[in-house]
Structures are given as C-alpha cells and as structure tokens.
CSV table of C-alpha atoms in Angstrom, one decimal:
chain,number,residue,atom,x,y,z
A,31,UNK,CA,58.1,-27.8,31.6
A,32,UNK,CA,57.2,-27.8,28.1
A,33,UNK,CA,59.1,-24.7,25.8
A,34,UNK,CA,56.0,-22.8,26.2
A,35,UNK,CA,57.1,-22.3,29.9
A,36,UNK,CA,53.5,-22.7,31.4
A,37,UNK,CA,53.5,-22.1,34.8
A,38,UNK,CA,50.6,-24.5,37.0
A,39,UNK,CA,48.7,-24.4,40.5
A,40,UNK,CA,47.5,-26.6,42.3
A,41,UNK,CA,43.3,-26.0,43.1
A,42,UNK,CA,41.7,-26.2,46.4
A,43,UNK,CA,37.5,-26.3,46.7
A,44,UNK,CA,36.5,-25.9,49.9
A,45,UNK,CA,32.4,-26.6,50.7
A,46,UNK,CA,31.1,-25.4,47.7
A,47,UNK,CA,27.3,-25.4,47.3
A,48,UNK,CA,25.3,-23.8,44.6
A,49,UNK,CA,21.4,-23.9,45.2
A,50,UNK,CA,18.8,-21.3,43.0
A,51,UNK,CA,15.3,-20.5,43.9
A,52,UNK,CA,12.5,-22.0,42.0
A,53,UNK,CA,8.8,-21.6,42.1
A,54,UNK,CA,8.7,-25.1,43.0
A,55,UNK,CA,11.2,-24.3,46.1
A,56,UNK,CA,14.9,-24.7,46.4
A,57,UNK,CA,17.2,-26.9,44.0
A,58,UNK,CA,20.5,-28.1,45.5
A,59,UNK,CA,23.0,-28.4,42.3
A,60,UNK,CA,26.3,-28.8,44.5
A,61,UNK,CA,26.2,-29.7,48.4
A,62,UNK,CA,29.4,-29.0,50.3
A,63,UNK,CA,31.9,-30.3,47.4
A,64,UNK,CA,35.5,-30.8,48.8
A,65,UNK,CA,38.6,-31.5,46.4
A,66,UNK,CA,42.1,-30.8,46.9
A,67,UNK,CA,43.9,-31.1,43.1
A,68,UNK,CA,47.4,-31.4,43.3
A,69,UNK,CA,49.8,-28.8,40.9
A,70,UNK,CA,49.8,-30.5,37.1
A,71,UNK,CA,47.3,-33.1,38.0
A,72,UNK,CA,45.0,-34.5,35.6
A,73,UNK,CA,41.5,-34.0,37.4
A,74,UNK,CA,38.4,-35.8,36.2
A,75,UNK,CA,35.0,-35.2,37.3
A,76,UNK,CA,32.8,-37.7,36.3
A,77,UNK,CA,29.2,-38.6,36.8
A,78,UNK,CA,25.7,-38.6,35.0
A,79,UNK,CA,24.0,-35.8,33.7
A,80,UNK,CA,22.6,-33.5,36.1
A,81,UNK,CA,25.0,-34.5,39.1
A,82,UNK,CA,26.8,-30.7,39.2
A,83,UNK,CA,30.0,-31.7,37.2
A,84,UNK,CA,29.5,-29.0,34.7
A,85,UNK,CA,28.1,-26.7,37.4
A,86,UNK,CA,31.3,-26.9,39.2
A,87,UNK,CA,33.6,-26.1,36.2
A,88,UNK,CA,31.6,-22.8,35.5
A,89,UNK,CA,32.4,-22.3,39.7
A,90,UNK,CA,35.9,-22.9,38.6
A,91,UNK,CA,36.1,-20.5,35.6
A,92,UNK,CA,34.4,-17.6,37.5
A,93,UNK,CA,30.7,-17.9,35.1
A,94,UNK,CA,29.1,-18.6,37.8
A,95,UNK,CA,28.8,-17.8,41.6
A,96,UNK,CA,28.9,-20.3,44.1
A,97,UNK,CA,26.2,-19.4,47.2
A,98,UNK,CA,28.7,-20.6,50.0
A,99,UNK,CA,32.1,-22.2,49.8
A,100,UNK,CA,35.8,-21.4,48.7
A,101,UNK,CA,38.0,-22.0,46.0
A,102,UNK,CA,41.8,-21.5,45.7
A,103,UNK,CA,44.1,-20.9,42.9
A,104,UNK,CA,47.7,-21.5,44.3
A,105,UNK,CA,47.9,-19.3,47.2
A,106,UNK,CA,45.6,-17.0,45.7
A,107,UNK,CA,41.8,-17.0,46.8
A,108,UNK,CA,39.6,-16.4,43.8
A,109,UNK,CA,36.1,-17.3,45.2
A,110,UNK,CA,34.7,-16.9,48.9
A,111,UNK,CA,31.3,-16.4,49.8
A,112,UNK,CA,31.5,-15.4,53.3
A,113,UNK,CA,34.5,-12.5,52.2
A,114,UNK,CA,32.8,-11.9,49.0
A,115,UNK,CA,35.1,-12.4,46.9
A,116,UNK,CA,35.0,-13.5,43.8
A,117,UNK,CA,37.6,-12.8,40.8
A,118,UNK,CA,36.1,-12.1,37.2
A,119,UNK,CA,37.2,-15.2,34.6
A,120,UNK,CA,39.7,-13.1,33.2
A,121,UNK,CA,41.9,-12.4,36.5
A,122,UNK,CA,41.8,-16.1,37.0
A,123,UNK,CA,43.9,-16.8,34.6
A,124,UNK,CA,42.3,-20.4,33.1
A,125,UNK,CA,41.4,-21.7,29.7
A,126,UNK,CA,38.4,-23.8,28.8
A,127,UNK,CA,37.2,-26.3,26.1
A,128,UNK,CA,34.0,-26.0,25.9
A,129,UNK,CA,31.8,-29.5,23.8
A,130,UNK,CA,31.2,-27.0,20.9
A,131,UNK,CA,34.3,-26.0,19.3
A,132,UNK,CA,32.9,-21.8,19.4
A,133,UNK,CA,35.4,-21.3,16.3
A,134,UNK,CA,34.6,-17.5,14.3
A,135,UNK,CA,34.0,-18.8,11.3
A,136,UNK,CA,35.1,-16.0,9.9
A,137,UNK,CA,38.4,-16.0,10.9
A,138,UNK,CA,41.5,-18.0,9.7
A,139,UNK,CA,42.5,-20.9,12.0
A,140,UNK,CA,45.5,-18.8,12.7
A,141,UNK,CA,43.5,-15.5,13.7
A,142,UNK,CA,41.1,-17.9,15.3
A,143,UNK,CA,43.5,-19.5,17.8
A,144,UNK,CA,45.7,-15.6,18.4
A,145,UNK,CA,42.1,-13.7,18.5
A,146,UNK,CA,43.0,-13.9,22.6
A,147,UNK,CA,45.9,-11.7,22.5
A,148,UNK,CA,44.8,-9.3,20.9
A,149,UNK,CA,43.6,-7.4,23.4
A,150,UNK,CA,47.0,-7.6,25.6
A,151,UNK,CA,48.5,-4.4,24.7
A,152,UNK,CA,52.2,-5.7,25.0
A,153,UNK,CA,51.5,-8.4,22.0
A,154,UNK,CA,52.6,-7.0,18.9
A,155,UNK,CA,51.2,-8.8,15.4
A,156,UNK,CA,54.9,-10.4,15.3
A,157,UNK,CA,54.6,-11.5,18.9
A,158,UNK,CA,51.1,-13.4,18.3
A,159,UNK,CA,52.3,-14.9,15.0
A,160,UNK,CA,55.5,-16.3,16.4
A,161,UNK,CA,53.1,-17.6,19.4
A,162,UNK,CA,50.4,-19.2,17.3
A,163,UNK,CA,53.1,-20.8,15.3
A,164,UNK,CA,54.7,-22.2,18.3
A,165,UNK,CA,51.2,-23.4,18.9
A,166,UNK,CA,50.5,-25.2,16.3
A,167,UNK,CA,53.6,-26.8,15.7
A,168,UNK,CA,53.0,-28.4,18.9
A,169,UNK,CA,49.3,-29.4,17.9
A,170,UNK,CA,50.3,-30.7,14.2
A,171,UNK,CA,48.1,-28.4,12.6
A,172,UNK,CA,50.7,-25.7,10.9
A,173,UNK,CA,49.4,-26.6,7.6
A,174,UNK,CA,45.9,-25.7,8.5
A,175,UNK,CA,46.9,-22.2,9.9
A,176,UNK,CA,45.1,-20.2,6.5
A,177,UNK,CA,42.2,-22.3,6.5
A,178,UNK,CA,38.5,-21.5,7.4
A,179,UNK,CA,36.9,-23.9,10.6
A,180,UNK,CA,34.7,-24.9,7.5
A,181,UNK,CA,37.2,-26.9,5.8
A,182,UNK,CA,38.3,-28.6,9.0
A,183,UNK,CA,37.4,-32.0,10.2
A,184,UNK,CA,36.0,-32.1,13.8
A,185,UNK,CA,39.1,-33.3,14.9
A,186,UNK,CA,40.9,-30.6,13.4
A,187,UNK,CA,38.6,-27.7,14.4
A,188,UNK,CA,38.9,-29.5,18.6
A,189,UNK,CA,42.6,-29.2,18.3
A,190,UNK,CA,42.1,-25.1,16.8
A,191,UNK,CA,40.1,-25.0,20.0
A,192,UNK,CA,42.8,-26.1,22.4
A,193,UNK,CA,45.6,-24.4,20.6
A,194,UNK,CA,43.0,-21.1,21.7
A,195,UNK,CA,43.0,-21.8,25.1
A,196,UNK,CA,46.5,-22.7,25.4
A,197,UNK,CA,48.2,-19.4,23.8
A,198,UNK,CA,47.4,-17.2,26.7
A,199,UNK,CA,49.8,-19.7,28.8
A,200,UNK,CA,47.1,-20.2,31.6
A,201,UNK,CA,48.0,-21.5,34.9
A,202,UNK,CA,44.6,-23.8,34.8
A,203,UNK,CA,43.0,-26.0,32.0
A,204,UNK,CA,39.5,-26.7,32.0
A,205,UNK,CA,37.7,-29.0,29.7
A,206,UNK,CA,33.9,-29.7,29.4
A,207,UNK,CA,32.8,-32.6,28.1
A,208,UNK,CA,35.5,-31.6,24.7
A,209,UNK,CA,35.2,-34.8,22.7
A,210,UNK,CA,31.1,-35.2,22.8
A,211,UNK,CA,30.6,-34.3,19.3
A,212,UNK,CA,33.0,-36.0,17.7
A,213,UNK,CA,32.7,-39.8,16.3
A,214,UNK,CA,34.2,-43.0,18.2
A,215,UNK,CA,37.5,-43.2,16.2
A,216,UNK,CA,37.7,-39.4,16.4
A,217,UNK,CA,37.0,-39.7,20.7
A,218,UNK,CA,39.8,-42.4,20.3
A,219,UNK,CA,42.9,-40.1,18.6
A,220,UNK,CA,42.1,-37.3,20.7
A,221,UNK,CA,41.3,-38.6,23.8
A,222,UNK,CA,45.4,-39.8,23.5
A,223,UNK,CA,46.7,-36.8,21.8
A,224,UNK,CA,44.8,-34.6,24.6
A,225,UNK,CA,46.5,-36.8,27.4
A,226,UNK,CA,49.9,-36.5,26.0
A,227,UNK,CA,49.6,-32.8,25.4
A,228,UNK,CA,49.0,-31.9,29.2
A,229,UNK,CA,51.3,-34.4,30.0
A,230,UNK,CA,54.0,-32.8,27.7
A,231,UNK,CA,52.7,-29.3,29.7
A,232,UNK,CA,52.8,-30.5,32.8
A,233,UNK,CA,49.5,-27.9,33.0
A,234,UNK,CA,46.9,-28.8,35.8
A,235,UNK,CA,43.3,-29.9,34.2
A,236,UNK,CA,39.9,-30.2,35.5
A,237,UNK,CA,38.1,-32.4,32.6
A,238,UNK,CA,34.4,-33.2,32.6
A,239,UNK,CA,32.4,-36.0,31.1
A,240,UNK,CA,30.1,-38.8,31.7
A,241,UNK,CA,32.2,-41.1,29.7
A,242,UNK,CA,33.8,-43.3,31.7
A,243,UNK,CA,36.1,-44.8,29.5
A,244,UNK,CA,37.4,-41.5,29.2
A,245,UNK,CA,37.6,-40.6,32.7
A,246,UNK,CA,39.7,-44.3,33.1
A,247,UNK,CA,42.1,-43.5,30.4
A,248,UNK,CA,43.1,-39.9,30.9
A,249,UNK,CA,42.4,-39.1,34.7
A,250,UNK,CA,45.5,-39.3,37.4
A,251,UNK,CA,42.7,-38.8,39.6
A,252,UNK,CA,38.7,-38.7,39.7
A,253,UNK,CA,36.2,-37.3,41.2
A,254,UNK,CA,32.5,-39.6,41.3
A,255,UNK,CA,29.5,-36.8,41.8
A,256,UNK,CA,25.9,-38.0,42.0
A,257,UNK,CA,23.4,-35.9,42.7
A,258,UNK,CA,25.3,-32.8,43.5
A,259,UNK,CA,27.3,-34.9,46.1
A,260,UNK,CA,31.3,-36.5,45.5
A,261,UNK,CA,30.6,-40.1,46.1
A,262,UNK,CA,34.5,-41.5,45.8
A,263,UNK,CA,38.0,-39.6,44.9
A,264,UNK,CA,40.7,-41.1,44.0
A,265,UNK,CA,42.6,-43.1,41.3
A,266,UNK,CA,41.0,-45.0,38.3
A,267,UNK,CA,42.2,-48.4,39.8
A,268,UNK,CA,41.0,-47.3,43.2
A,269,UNK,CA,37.8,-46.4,42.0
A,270,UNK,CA,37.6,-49.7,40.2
A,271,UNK,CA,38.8,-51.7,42.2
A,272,UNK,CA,37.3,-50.4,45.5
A,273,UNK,CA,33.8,-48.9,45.3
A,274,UNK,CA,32.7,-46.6,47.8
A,275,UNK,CA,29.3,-47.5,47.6
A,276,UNK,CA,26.5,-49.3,45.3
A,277,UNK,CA,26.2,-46.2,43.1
A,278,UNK,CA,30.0,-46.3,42.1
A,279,UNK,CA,30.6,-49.9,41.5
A,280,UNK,CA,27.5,-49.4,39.0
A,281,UNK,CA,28.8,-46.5,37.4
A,282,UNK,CA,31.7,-48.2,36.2
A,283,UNK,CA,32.7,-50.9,34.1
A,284,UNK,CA,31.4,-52.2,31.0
A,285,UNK,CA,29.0,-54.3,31.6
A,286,UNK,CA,28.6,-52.8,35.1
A,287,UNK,CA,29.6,-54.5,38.2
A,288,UNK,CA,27.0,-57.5,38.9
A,289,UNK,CA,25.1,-56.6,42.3
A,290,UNK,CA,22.9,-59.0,44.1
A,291,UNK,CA,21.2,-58.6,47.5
A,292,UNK,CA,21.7,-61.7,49.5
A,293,UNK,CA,20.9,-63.2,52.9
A,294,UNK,CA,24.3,-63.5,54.5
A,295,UNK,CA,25.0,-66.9,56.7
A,296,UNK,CA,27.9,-68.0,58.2
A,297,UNK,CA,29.1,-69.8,55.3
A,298,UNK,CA,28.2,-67.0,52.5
A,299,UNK,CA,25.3,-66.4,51.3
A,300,UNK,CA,22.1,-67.9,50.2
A,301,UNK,CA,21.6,-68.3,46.3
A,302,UNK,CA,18.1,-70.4,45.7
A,303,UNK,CA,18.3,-73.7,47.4
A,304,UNK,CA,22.6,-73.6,48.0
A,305,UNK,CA,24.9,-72.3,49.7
A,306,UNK,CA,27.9,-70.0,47.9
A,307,UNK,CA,30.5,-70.2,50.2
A,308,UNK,CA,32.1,-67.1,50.8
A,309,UNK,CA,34.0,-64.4,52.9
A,310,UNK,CA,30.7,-62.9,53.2
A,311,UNK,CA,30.5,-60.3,56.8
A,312,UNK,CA,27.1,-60.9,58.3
A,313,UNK,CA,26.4,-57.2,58.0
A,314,UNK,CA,26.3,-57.9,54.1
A,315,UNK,CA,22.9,-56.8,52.7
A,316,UNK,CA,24.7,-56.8,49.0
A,317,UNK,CA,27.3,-58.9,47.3
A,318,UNK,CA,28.9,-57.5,43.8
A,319,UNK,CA,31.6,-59.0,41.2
A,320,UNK,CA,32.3,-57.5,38.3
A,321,UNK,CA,31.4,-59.9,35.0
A,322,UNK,CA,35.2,-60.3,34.0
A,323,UNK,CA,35.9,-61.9,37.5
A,324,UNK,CA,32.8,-65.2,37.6
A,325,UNK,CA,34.6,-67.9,36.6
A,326,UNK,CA,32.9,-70.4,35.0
A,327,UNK,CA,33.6,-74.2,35.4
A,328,UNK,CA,32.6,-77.3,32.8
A,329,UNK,CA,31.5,-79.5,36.0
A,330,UNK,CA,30.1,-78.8,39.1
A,331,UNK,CA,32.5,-78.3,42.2
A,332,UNK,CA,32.2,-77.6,46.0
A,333,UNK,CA,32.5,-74.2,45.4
A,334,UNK,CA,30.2,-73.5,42.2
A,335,UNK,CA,26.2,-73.2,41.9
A,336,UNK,CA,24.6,-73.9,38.1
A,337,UNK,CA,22.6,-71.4,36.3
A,338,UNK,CA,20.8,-71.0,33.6
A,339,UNK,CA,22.0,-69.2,30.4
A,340,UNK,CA,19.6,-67.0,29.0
A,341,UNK,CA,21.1,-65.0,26.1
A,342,UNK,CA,24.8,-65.1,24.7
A,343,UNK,CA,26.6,-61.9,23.2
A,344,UNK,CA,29.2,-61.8,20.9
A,345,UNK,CA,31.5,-58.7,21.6
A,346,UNK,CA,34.8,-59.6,18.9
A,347,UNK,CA,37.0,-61.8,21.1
A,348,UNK,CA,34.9,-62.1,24.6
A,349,UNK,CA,31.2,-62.9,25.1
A,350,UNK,CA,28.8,-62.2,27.4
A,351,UNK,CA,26.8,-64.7,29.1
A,352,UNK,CA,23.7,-63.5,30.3
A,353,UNK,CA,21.6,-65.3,33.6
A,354,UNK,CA,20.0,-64.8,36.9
A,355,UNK,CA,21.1,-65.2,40.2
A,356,UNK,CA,17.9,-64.6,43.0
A,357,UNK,CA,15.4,-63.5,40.5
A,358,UNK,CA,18.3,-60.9,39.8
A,359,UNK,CA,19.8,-59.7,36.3
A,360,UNK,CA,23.7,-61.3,35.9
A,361,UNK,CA,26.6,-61.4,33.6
A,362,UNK,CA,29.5,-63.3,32.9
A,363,UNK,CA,32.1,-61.9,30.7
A,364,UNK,CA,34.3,-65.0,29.4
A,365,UNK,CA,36.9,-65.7,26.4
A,366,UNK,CA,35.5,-68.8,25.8
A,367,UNK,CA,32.0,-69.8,23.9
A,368,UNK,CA,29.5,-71.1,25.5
A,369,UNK,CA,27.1,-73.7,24.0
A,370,UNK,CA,25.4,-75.1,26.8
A,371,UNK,CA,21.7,-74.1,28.4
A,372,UNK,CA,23.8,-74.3,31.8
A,373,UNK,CA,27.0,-73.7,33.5
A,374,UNK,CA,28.5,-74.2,36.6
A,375,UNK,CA,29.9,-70.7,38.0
A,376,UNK,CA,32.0,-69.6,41.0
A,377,UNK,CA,32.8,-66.3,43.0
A,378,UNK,CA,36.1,-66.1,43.4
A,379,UNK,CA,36.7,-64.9,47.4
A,380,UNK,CA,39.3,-61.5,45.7
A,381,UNK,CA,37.1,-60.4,43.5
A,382,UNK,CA,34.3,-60.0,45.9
A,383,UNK,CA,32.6,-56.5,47.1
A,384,UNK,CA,30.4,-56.4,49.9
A,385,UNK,CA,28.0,-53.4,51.0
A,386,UNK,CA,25.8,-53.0,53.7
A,387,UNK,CA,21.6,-51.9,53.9
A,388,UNK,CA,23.0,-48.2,53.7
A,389,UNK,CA,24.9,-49.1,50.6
A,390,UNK,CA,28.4,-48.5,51.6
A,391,UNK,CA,31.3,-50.6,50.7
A,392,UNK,CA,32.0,-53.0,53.8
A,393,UNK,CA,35.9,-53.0,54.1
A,394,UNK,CA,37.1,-56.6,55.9
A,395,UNK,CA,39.7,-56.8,58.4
C-alpha cells in the first residue's frame, strides 16, 4: 500500500441488464453482463461506441439503475434489483474520471482538488491542506497548487482531476474514457503516469475506452463488449493472441487481424486455383492471421501462393503491403521494402486462427 493507506475491493457484477422504453419499443443497452474483478486489478472495458461500456460504469458508480442484476463491492451488496437495493454514489465509496476534466474554474487547483472534503465534518482546513499536499506531491503538480485550471495544460488540468478523485481515499477507481481530449503525445505521458499511479496504490480500477492501444498497455485484464454483450475476458495477450470470435480478432490489432472465408479441404484451404496447405479443421468457414505474422518469401516454395501487390505504405520502420486473397481485402506487415508487382507469401501453421459459420474461434486438439 501506497502512504495514502487506500484500502481496495474487489467487484463482482452479476447479470446485469439495462433496457429503457422507447416509442420505437425496447432498447437493450446491457444483456446479462457477468465480471468478477479481482481486489487492486486494473479492469478495462473496452469496445466501440454504443456497446454499454460507459453505461455500465454509471451502473458502477450508482448514476444509474440497472433493471435486473447485481453488483458487489467487497462483501457489501450495493445494487440488486430483485431486493431493491441500490446504494446512492456517495455510500459507495468510488471516485470517477470523467473525459472532461469538470475543474471550477473558479477555484485554485488546490481548492479544486480538496473541494471533496469539505463537506466531511471531521476535516478541518489544516487536515485538507496537509491531504491535498500529500496529493499533489504524489501527482508532481505542487507547484501548480495556486493556479487557476485556465493556466493549466490539459495534461496538467487531467492530473488536478485525479488528484480530486483520489483525496477521498476511495476503495474503487473508475475512469471514463480520461485521456480523449487530450493530444497523442499527451495520451502517451499519461496513459504511463496513470498506470504507474494505480499501480503505486495498489487501488482497483474499472477504465473505459475504445482505444485499444490503451486497453493493451494499461489493463491486467479486459473486458471486450459489443453490442451490450461481453464477447471475451481476459488478459491483453489472451485476447490477442486467442480470439473468441470474428468480432474480437477485428477489434484488435493495428492493422486488424486479416480474415478470409475459405473452403476448407483436407490439405487447407482453397485460395484461387492452389492449394495453402494448412492445419485447417474441416469445420473452418474462416481463416485469420494477423499482418505481422504472413511471411513473405523472394521465390516460390511448396508452402507459399503469389499475389499481387496492390498499394505499399510506409509506416517509419515497417510497411504495409496491401493485396487480395479470394476477392478479399489483405495485408502484410514486413520490415523489409518491397519493390516487386508480386510476392510469394506463406501462412505460418502458429499463427493461424480458425472460426466456424457461427463465428467462434475453433480451438484444435
């Protein structure tokens, strides 16, 4: 534990749906969500915009009601819809980030990141200096403490914002979508000064984004949603590396995974007028590689088909080598320049993902 002696819980969500009424009929935002989050664990939910991820942070934090489900702080039930209970934000004990910093700009950094103990009658104007001061020693920001969020970078005024959420020592962090508004270099310094912090706490955090770079980087764990639904849980090399499903192996990875749907033979699978010889199950309906992984060879072998390059990108040290495969969109990610109309390419038997017509991953023996 860090010196501010925060204490942490670990978060159980059992079945949580949220649906509201519409003229149009009934929308479906979350459909029987399940997540057990371990006590200090660094929780991720990621996903596009619109799949619920948001919707089930306001759950969290008590702004919103779920219609059926439970969810457990610790050993302390703070939402269930079938007992009706449901705990007001501030007996929850939790902090949020919100994407906009919601500074008073009124008020001084310092008074800006104390303003929540204000109201707790056994803080005394002493008491919440010496706290904010802890505070921002810890955040780098003491030199800031008499300044307005006007004369702050956006960098400077995100950090205020945590240092707010963290002086009430809650037992729960969460973070939506915190480094949107903030440039690429920006995303960069706090995306590793925001993993070190809750490290350095040891504070359990629920963070939300669509960025998957920044789900990768920080998460011990994620959570994929789509469409109100968790597709996959787990690690970020687990997700990587072993897609649930079509909709996960596209979601991440830069370029995305390559997915082709093939005609599976006992040999592989069918690409034009050959043969790529694979591990491919019959039950295969869809074959996927991620870019880095096609290797491509300078002469034909018994192994490789030739395609046709259609477009070359320059991304600093790699490029990407664009084709098709099937009549279907592929890329090759390589270190190496390529300067011919052709190349002769091979799927590598590891690096291989099969699915079947449902979409799910096919796991072999």
């Amino acid at each position: 534990m860090s010196e501010l002696n925060l204490e942490t819980v670990s978060i159980s969500i059992k079945g949580i749906k949220k649906q509201w009424k519409t003229m149009r009929g009934v929308v479906t935002a979350l459909s029987k969500v399940d997540l057990e989050i371990n006590s200090g664990e660094f929780f991720v939910l990621l996903g596009p915009s619109g799949c619920g991820k948001s919707t089930l942070l306001n759950l969290l934090a008590g702004l919103d009601n779920a219609t059926d489900g439970q969810i457990v702080y610790g050993d302390k039930v703070v939402f269930d819809a079938q007992k009706s209970i449901n705990l007001e934000p501030k007996e929850r004990n939790i902090a949020m980030v919100f994407q906009s910093y919601a500074l008073y700009p009124h008020f001084t950094v310092a008074q800006n990141i104390g303003f929540p103990l204000t109201n707790i009658k056994h803080y005394t104007k002493k008491d919440i200096k010496k706290r904010v001061e802890e505070i921002a020693s810890m955040l780098k920001i003491t030199d800031l403490l008499d300044r307005k969020p006007s004369e702050l970078s956006g960098g400077q005024r995100q950090r205020v914002a945590i240092g707010r959420a963290l002086v009430r020592n809650p037992k729960i962090f969460l973070m939506d979508e915190p480094l949107s508004n903030l440039d690429a270099l920006l995303r960069n310094e706090m995306r590793v000064q925001i993993k070190s912090l809750q490290k350095k706490l040891g504070v359990t955090t629920i963070y939300v984004t669509h960025d998957q770079l920044e789900a990768m980087t920080l998460a011990d764990k994620i959570a994929l949603l789509n469409g109100g639904l968790v597709q996959q849980i787990g690690t970020p090399e687990q997700i990587y590396n072993e897609p649930a499903n079509l909709f996960v192996a596209r979601f991440l990875g830069s370029p995305p995974m390559n997915i082709l749907e093939i005609e599976a033979t006992s040999d592989g699978f069918k690409s034009d007028n050959n043969i790529v010889k694979c591990n491919c199950p019959l039950n295969a309906k869809y074959i996927g590689i991620r870019p880095e992984h096609v290797l491509i060879r300078e002469n034909a072998t018994s192994n490789s088909i030739e395609v046709k390059v259609n477009l070359i990108e320059s991304i600093g040290t790699e490029y990407l080598v664009y084709t098709t495969i099937l009549e279907q969109h592929f890329v090759i990610k390589t270190f190496n320049k390529v300067i011919l109309n052709s190349v002769y390419i091979e799927f590598p038997d590891d690096n291989l993902h099969y699915f079947d017509e449902n979409q799910d991953r096919i796991v072999l023996d």
